[in-house]
Short mmCIF file of C-alpha atoms (C1' of nucleotides) in Angstrom, two decimals:
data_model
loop_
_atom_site.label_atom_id
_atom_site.label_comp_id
_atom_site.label_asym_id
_atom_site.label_seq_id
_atom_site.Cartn_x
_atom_site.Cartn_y
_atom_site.Cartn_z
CA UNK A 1 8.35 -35.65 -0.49
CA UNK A 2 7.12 -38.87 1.43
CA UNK A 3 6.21 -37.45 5.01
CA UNK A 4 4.74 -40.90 6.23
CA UNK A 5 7.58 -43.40 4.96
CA UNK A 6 6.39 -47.02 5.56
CA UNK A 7 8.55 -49.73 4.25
CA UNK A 8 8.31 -49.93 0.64
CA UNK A 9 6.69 -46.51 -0.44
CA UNK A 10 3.42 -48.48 -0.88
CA UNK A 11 3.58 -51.32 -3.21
CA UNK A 12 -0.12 -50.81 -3.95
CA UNK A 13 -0.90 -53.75 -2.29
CA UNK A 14 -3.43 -52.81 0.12
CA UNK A 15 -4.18 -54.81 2.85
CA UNK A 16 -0.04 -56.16 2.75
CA UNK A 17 1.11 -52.72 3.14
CA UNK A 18 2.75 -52.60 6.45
CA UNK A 19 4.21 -49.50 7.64
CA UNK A 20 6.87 -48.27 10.24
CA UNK A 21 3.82 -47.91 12.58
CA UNK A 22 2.72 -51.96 11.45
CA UNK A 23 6.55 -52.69 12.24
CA UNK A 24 6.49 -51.27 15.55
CA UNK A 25 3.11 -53.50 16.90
CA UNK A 26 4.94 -56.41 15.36
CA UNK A 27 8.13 -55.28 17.44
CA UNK A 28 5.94 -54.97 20.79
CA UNK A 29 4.34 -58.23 19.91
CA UNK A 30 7.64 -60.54 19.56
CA UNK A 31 8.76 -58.65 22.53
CA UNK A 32 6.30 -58.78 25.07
CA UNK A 33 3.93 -62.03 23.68
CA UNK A 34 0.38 -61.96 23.12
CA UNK A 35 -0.65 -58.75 24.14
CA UNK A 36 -3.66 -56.35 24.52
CA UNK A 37 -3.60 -53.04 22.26
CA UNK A 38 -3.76 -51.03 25.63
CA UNK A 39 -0.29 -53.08 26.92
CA UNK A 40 1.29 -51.86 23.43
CA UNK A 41 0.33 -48.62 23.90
CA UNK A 42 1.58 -48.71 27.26
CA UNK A 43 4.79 -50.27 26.03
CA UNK A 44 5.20 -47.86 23.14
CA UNK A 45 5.01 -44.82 25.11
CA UNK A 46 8.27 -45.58 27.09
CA UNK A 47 10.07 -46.59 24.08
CA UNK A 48 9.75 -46.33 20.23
CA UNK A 49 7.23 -43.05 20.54
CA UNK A 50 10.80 -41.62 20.88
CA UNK A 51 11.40 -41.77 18.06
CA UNK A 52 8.68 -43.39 16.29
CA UNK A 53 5.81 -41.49 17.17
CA UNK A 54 2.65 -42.90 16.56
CA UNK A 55 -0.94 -40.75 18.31
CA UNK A 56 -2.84 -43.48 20.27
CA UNK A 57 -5.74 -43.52 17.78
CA UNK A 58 -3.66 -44.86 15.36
CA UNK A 59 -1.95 -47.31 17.37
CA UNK A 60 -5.33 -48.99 18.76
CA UNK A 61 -6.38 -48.79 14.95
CA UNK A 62 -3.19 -50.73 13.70
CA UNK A 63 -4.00 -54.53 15.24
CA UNK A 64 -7.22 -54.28 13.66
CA UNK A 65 -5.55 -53.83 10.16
CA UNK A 66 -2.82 -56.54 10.66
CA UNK A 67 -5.08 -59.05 11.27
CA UNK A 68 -7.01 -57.91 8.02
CA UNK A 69 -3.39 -59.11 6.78
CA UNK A 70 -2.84 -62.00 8.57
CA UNK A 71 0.11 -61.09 10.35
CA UNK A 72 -1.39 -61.28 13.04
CA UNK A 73 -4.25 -63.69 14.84
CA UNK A 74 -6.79 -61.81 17.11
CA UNK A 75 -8.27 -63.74 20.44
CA UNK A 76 -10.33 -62.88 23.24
CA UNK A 77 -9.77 -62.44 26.85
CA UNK A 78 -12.56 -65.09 28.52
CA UNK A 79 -13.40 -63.28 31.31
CA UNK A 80 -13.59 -59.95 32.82
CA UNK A 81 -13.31 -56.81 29.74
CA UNK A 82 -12.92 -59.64 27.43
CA UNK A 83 -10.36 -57.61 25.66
CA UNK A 84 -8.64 -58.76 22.43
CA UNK A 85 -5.33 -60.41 22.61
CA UNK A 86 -2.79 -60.35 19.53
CA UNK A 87 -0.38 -62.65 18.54
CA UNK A 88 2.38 -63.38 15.59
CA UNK A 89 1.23 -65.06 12.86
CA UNK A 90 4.13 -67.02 11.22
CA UNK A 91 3.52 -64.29 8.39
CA UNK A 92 3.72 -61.73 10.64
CA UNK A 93 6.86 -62.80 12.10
CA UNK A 94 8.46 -63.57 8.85
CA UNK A 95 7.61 -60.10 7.71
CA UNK A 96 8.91 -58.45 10.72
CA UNK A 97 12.47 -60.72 10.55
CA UNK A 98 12.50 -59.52 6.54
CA UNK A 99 12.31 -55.77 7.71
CA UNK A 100 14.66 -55.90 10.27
CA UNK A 101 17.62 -57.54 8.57
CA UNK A 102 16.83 -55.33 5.54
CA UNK A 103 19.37 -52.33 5.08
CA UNK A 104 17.20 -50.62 3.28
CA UNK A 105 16.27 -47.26 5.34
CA UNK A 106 13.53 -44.27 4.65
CA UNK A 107 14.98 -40.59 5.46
CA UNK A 108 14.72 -39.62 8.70
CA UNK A 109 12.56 -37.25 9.31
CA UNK A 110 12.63 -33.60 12.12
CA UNK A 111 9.67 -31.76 12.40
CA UNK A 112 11.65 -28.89 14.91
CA UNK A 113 9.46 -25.42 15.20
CA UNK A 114 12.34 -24.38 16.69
CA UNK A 115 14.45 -24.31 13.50
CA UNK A 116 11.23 -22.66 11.98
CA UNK A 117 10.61 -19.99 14.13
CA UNK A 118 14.58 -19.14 13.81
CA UNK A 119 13.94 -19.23 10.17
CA UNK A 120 11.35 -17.01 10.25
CA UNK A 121 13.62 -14.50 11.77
CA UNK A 122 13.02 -15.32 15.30
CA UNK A 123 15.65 -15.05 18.38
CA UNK A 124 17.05 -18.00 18.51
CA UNK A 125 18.57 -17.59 22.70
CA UNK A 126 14.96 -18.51 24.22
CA UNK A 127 14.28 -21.04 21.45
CA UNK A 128 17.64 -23.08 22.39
CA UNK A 129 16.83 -22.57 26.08
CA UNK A 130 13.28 -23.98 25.80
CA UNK A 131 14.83 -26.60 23.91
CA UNK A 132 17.67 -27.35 26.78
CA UNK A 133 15.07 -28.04 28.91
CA UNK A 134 12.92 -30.33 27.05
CA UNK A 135 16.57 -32.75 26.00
CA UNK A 136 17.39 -32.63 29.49
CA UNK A 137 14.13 -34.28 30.76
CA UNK A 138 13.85 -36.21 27.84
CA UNK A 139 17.76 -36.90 28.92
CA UNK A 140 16.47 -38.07 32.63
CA UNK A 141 13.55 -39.91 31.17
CA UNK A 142 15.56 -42.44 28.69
CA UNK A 143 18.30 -42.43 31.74
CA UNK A 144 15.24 -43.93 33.71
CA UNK A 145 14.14 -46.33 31.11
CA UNK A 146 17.49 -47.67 30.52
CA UNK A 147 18.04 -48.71 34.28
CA UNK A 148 14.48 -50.65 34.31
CA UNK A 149 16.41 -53.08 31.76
CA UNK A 150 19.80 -53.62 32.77
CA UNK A 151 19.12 -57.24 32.72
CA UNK A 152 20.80 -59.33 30.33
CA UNK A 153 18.25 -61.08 28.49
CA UNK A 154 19.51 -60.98 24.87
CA UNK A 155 16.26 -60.97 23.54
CA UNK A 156 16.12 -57.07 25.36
CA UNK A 157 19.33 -56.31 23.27
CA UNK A 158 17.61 -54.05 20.62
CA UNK A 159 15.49 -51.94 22.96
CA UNK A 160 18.63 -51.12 25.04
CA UNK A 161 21.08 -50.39 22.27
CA UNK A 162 18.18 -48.17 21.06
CA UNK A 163 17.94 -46.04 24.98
CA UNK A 164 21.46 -45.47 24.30
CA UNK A 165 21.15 -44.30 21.28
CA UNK A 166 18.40 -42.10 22.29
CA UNK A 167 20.30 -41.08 25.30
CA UNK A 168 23.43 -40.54 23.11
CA UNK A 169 21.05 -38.07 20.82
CA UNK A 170 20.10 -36.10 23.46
CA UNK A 171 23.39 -35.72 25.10
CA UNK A 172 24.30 -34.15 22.37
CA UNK A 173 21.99 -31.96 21.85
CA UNK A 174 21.82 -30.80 24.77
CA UNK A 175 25.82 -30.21 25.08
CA UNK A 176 25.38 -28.17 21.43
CA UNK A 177 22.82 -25.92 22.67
CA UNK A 178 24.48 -25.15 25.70
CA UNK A 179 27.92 -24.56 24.33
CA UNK A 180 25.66 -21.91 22.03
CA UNK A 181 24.08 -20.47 24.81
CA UNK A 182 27.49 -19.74 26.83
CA UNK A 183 29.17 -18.36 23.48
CA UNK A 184 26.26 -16.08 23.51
CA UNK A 185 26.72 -15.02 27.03
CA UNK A 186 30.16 -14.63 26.53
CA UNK A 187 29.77 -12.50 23.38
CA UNK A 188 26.80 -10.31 25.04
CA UNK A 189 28.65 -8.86 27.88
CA UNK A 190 32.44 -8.44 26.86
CA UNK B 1 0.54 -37.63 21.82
CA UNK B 2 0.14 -34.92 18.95
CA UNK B 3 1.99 -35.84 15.77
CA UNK B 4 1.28 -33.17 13.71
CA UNK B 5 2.03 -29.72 16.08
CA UNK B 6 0.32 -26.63 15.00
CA UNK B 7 0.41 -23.67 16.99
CA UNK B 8 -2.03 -24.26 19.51
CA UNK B 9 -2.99 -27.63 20.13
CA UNK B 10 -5.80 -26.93 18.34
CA UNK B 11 -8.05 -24.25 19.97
CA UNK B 12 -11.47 -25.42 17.79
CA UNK B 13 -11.56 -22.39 16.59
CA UNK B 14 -12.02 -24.07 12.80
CA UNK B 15 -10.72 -21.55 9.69
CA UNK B 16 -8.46 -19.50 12.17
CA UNK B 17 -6.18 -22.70 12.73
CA UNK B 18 -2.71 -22.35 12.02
CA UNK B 19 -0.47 -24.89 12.28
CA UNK B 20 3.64 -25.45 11.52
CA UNK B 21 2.96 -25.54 7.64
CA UNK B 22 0.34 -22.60 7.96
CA UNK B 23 3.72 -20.47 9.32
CA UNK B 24 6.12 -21.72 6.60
CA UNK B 25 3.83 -20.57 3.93
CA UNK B 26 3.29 -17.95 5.83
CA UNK B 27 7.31 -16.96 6.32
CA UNK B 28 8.01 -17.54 2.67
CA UNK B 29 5.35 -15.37 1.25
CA UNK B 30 6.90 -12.63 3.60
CA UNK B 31 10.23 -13.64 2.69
CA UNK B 32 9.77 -13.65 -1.20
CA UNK B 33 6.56 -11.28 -1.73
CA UNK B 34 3.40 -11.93 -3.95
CA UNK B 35 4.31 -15.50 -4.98
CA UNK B 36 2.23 -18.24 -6.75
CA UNK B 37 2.35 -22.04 -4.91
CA UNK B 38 4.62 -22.97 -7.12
CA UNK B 39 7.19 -20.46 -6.04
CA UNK B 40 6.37 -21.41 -2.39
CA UNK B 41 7.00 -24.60 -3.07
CA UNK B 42 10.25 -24.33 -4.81
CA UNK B 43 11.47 -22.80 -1.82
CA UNK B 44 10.23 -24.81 0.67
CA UNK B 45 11.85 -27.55 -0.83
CA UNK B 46 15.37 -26.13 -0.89
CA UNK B 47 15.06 -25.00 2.82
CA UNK B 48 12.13 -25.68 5.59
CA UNK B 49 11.65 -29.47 4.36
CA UNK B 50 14.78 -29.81 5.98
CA UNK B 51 13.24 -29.47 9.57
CA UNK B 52 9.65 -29.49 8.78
CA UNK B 53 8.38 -31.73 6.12
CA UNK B 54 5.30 -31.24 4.03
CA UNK B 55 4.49 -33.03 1.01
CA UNK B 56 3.18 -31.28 -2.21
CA UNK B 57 -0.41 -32.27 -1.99
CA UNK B 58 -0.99 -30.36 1.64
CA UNK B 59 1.40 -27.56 0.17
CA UNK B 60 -0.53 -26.18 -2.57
CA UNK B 61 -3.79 -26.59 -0.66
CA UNK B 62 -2.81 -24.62 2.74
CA UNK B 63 -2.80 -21.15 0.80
CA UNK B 64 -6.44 -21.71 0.04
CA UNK B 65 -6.87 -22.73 3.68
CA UNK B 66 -5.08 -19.48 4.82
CA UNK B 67 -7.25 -17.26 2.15
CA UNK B 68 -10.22 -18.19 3.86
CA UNK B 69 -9.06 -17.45 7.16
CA UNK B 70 -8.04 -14.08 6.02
CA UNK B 71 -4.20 -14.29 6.28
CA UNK B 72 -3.68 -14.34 2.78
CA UNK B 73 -5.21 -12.26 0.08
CA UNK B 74 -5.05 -13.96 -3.73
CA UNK B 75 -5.08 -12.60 -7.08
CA UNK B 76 -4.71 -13.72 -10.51
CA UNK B 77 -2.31 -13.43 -13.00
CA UNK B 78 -3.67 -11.08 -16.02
CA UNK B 79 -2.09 -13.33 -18.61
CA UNK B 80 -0.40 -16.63 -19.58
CA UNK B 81 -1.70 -19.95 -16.89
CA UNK B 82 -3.55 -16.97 -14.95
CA UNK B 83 -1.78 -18.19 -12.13
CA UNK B 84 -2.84 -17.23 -8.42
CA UNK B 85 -0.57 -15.04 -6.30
CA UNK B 86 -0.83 -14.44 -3.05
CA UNK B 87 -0.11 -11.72 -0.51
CA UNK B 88 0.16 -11.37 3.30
CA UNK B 89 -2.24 -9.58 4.98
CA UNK B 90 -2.87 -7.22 7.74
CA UNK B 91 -3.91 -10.55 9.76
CA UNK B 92 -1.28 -12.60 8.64
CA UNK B 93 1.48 -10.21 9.07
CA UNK B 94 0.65 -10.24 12.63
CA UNK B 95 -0.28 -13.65 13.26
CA UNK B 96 2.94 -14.65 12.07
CA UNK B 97 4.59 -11.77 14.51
CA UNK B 98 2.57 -13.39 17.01
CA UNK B 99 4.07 -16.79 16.21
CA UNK B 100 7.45 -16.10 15.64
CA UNK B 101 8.24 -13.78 18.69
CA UNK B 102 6.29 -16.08 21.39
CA UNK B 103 8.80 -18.36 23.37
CA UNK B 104 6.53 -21.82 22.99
CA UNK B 105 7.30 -24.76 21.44
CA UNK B 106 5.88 -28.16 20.16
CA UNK B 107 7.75 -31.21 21.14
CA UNK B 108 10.71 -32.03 18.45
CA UNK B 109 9.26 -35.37 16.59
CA UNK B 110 11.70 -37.93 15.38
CA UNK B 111 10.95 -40.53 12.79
CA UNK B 112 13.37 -42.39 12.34
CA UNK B 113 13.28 -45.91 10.73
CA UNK B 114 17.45 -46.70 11.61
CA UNK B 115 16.36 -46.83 15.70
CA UNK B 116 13.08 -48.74 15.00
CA UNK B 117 15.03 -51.84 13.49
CA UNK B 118 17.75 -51.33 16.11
CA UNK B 119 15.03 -51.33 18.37
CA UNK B 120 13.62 -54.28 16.64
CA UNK B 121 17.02 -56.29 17.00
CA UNK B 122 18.54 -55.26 13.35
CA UNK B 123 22.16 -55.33 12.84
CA UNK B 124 23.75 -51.42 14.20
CA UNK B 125 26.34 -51.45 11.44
CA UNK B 126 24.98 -51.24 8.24
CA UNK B 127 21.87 -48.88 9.59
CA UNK B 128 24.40 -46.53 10.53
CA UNK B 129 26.62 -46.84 7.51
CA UNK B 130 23.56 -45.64 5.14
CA UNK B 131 22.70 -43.35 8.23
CA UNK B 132 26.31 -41.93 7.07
CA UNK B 133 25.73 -41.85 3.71
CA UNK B 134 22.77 -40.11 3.94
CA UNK B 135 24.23 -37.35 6.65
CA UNK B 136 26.83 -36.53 4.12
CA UNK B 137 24.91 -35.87 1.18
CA UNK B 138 22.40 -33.61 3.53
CA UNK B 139 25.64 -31.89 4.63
CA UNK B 140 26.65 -30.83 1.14
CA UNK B 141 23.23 -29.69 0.05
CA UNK B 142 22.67 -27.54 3.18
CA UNK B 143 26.20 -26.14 2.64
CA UNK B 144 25.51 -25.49 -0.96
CA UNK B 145 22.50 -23.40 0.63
CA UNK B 146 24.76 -21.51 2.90
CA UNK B 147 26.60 -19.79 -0.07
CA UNK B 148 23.91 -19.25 -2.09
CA UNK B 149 22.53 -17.33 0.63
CA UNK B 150 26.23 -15.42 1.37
CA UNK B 151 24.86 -11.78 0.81
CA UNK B 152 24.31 -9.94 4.02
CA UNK B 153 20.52 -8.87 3.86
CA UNK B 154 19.25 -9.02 7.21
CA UNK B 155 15.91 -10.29 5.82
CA UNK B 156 18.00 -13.45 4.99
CA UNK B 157 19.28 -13.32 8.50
CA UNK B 158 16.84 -16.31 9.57
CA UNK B 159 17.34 -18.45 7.13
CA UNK B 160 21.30 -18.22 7.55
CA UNK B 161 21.01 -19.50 10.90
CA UNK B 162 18.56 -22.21 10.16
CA UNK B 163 21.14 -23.26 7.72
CA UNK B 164 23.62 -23.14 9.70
CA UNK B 165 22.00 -25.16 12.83
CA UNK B 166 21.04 -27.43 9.89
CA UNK B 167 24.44 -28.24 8.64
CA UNK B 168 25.89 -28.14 12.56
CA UNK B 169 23.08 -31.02 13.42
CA UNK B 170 24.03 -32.81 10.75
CA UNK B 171 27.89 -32.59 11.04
CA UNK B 172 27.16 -33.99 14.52
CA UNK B 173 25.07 -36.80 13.47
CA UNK B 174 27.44 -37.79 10.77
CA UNK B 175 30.72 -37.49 13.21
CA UNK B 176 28.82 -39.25 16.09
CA UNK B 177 28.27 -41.95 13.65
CA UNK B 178 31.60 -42.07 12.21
CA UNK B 179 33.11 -42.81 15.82
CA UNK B 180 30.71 -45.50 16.89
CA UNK B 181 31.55 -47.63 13.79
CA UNK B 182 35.24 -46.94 13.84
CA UNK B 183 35.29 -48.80 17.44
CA UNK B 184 33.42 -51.15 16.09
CA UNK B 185 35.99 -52.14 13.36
CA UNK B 186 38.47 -51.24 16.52
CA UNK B 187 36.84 -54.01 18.71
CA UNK B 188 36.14 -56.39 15.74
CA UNK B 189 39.94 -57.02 14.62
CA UNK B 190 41.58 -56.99 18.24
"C1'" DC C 1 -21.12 -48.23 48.81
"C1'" DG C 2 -20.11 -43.61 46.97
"C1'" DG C 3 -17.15 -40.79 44.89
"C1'" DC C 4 -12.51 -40.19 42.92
"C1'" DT C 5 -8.76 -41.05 39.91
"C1'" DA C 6 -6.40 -43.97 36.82
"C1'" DT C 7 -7.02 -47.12 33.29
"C1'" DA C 8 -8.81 -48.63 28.82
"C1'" DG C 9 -10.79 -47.63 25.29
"C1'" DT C 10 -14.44 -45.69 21.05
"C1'" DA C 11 -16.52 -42.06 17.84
"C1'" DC C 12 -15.96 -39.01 14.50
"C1'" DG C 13 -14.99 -35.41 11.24
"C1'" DA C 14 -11.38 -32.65 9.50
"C1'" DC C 15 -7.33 -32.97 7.49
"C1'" DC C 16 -3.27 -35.19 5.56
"C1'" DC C 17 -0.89 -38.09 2.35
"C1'" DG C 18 0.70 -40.72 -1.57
"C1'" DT C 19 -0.36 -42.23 -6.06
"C1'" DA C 20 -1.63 -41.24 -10.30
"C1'" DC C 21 -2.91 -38.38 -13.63
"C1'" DT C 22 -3.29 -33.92 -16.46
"C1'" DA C 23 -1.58 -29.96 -18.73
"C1'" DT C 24 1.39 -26.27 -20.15
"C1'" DA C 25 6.20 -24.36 -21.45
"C1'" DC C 26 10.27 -24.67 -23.80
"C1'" DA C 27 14.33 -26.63 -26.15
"C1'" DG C 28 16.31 -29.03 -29.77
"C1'" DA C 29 15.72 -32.15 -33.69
"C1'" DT C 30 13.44 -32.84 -38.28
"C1'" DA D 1 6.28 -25.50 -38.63
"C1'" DT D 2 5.89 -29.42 -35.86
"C1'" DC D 3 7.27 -33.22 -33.36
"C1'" DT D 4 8.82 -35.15 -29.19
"C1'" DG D 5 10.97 -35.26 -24.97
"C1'" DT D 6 11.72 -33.20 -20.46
"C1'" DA D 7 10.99 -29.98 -16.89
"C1'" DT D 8 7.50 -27.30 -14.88
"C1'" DA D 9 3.04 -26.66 -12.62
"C1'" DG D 10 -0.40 -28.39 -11.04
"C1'" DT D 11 -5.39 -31.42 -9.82
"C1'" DA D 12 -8.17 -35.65 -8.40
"C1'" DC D 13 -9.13 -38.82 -5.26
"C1'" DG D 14 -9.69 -42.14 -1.65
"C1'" DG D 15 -7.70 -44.29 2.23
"C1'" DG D 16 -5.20 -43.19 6.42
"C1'" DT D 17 -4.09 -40.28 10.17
"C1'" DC D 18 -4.99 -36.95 13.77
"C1'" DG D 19 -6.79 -34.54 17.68
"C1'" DT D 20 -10.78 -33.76 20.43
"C1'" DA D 21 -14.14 -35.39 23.00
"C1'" DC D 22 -16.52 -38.72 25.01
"C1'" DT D 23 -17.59 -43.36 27.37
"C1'" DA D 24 -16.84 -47.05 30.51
"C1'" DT D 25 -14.68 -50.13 33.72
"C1'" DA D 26 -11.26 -50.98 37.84
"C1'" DG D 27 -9.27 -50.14 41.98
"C1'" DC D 28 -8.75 -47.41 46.06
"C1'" DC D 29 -9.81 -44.70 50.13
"C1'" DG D 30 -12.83 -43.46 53.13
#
DNA sequence: CGGCTATAGTACGACCCGTACTATACAGAT
DNA sequence: ATCTGTATAGTACGGGTCGTACTATAGCCG
């Protein structure tokens, strides 16, 4: 039961082995150019830590490791913090192009407390009403994300077919709950 | 951004921490009795990975964890491997009460490797076609569940439900799928 | 320029995770 | 009886991840 799925499930390699977390700086990188870890985070947090998510100690950990790999090259900012800046090596972007056109998927993977608590034999109408609330801001949130790039810059393609997916997710969600909640109503006072 | 939700976000309270997989060994022992961590993990597997993930390795370990903080009591087998079983205790019992009645809830956490290379600019089709495949076989295991579970012990209640929210998410998934790449063939031979 | 808040990180130890390996049970073949 | 293969039932280990807590600089408002 691989909990952590990278892409392959560890080749052994070592210092190669790139995970979904090494994919997702790559990502940021191509994205967004030479960046700063703190302008990935940043980035990250309004985007793939939907559904990708990645505590920040990790993610300022990660550039440090991809250099190790050469898939990415580290400079530094001449003035001011003189923070590091990371780029794409040509390794790194080949890497990144060979994961992306891959088919090749790991399982998706819920970690819901909700669903446990209800398996442990609790009542499931509060659960699915905390729940409501948390898809509809999450709903509001994407909603928000998705507006700040309605350009048309293909290049942005990706991350907006990925809001609406997101926002499709949640939709749902939401619109399942609720449709339990009401059939509960209905059924409690007849 | 916590990754790995317990029950409190950690209070620092050290041995007395209990987190998700703490309360799914926890549940089973109360479902099934004394068991050994074998047993536990059996039955993890064929229900709360579904939702809540935990590989082998951190499975047989937590029991020992929740032994020392008193919420399980262990014994050995008189014979055979001299296997340990475990039992709830007086502290578990209730901490899992505790748990299970009280309305909070960690974020749900995603991962989900399709949306990252959509995100990343991959090709929608064939992520969701093995997105498909994948839905459908989870559909006919969590259904295969359902009837084994078909008797009408209210003990079992829980875990009906979580089955059945289990098979309704992914019968939603899989249909929500199934209509995106239909207009997709639609729009691709006009 | 002094204090406040937001920004931008680092330190660290406990715990988690995946890989690889060990060891026992049991069934059927010899 | 014992061999040998397969399923069962784990342990060992080291690198990676996580959350908490802490530090430090920047910009703003008075």
């Amino acid at each position: 039961m691989n909990v952590n799925p990278g892409l392959p499930p560890t080749n052994g390699d070592d210092a190669t082995r790139l995970t979904g977390t090494s994919f997702a700086v790559l990502t940021l990188i191509e994205l967004l150019g030479p960046s700063t870890p703190y302008d990935l985070k940043q980035a990250l947090e309004r985007s793939i830590a939907n559904f990708w998510m990645v505590p920040h100690t990790t993610f300022y950990a990660e550039p440090t490791r991809l250099v190790k790999g050469s898939f990415l090259s580290e400079q530094q900012e001449a003035g001011g913090r003189r923070r590091k800046v990371y780029s794409l090596t040509d390794a790194g972007r080949d890497a990144l192009d060979r994961w992306r056109s891959s088919p090749e998927l790991t399982p998706p993977q819920l970690r819901e407390e909700g669903v446990l608590k209800i398996f442990a034999g609790g009542d499931p109408i509060p659960i699915f009403r905390e729940r409501c609330d948390w898809h509809r801001a999450k709903l509001a949130e994407l909603e928000g994300y998705l507006e700040a790039v309605s350009g048309d810059d293909p290049a942005w393609n990706g991350v907006r077919s990925s809001l609406q997916v997101g926002v499709a997710y949640n939709r749902m969600m939401l619109e399942a709950m609720e449709r339990f909640l009401e059939s509960q109503a209905a059924s409690g006072t007849p």
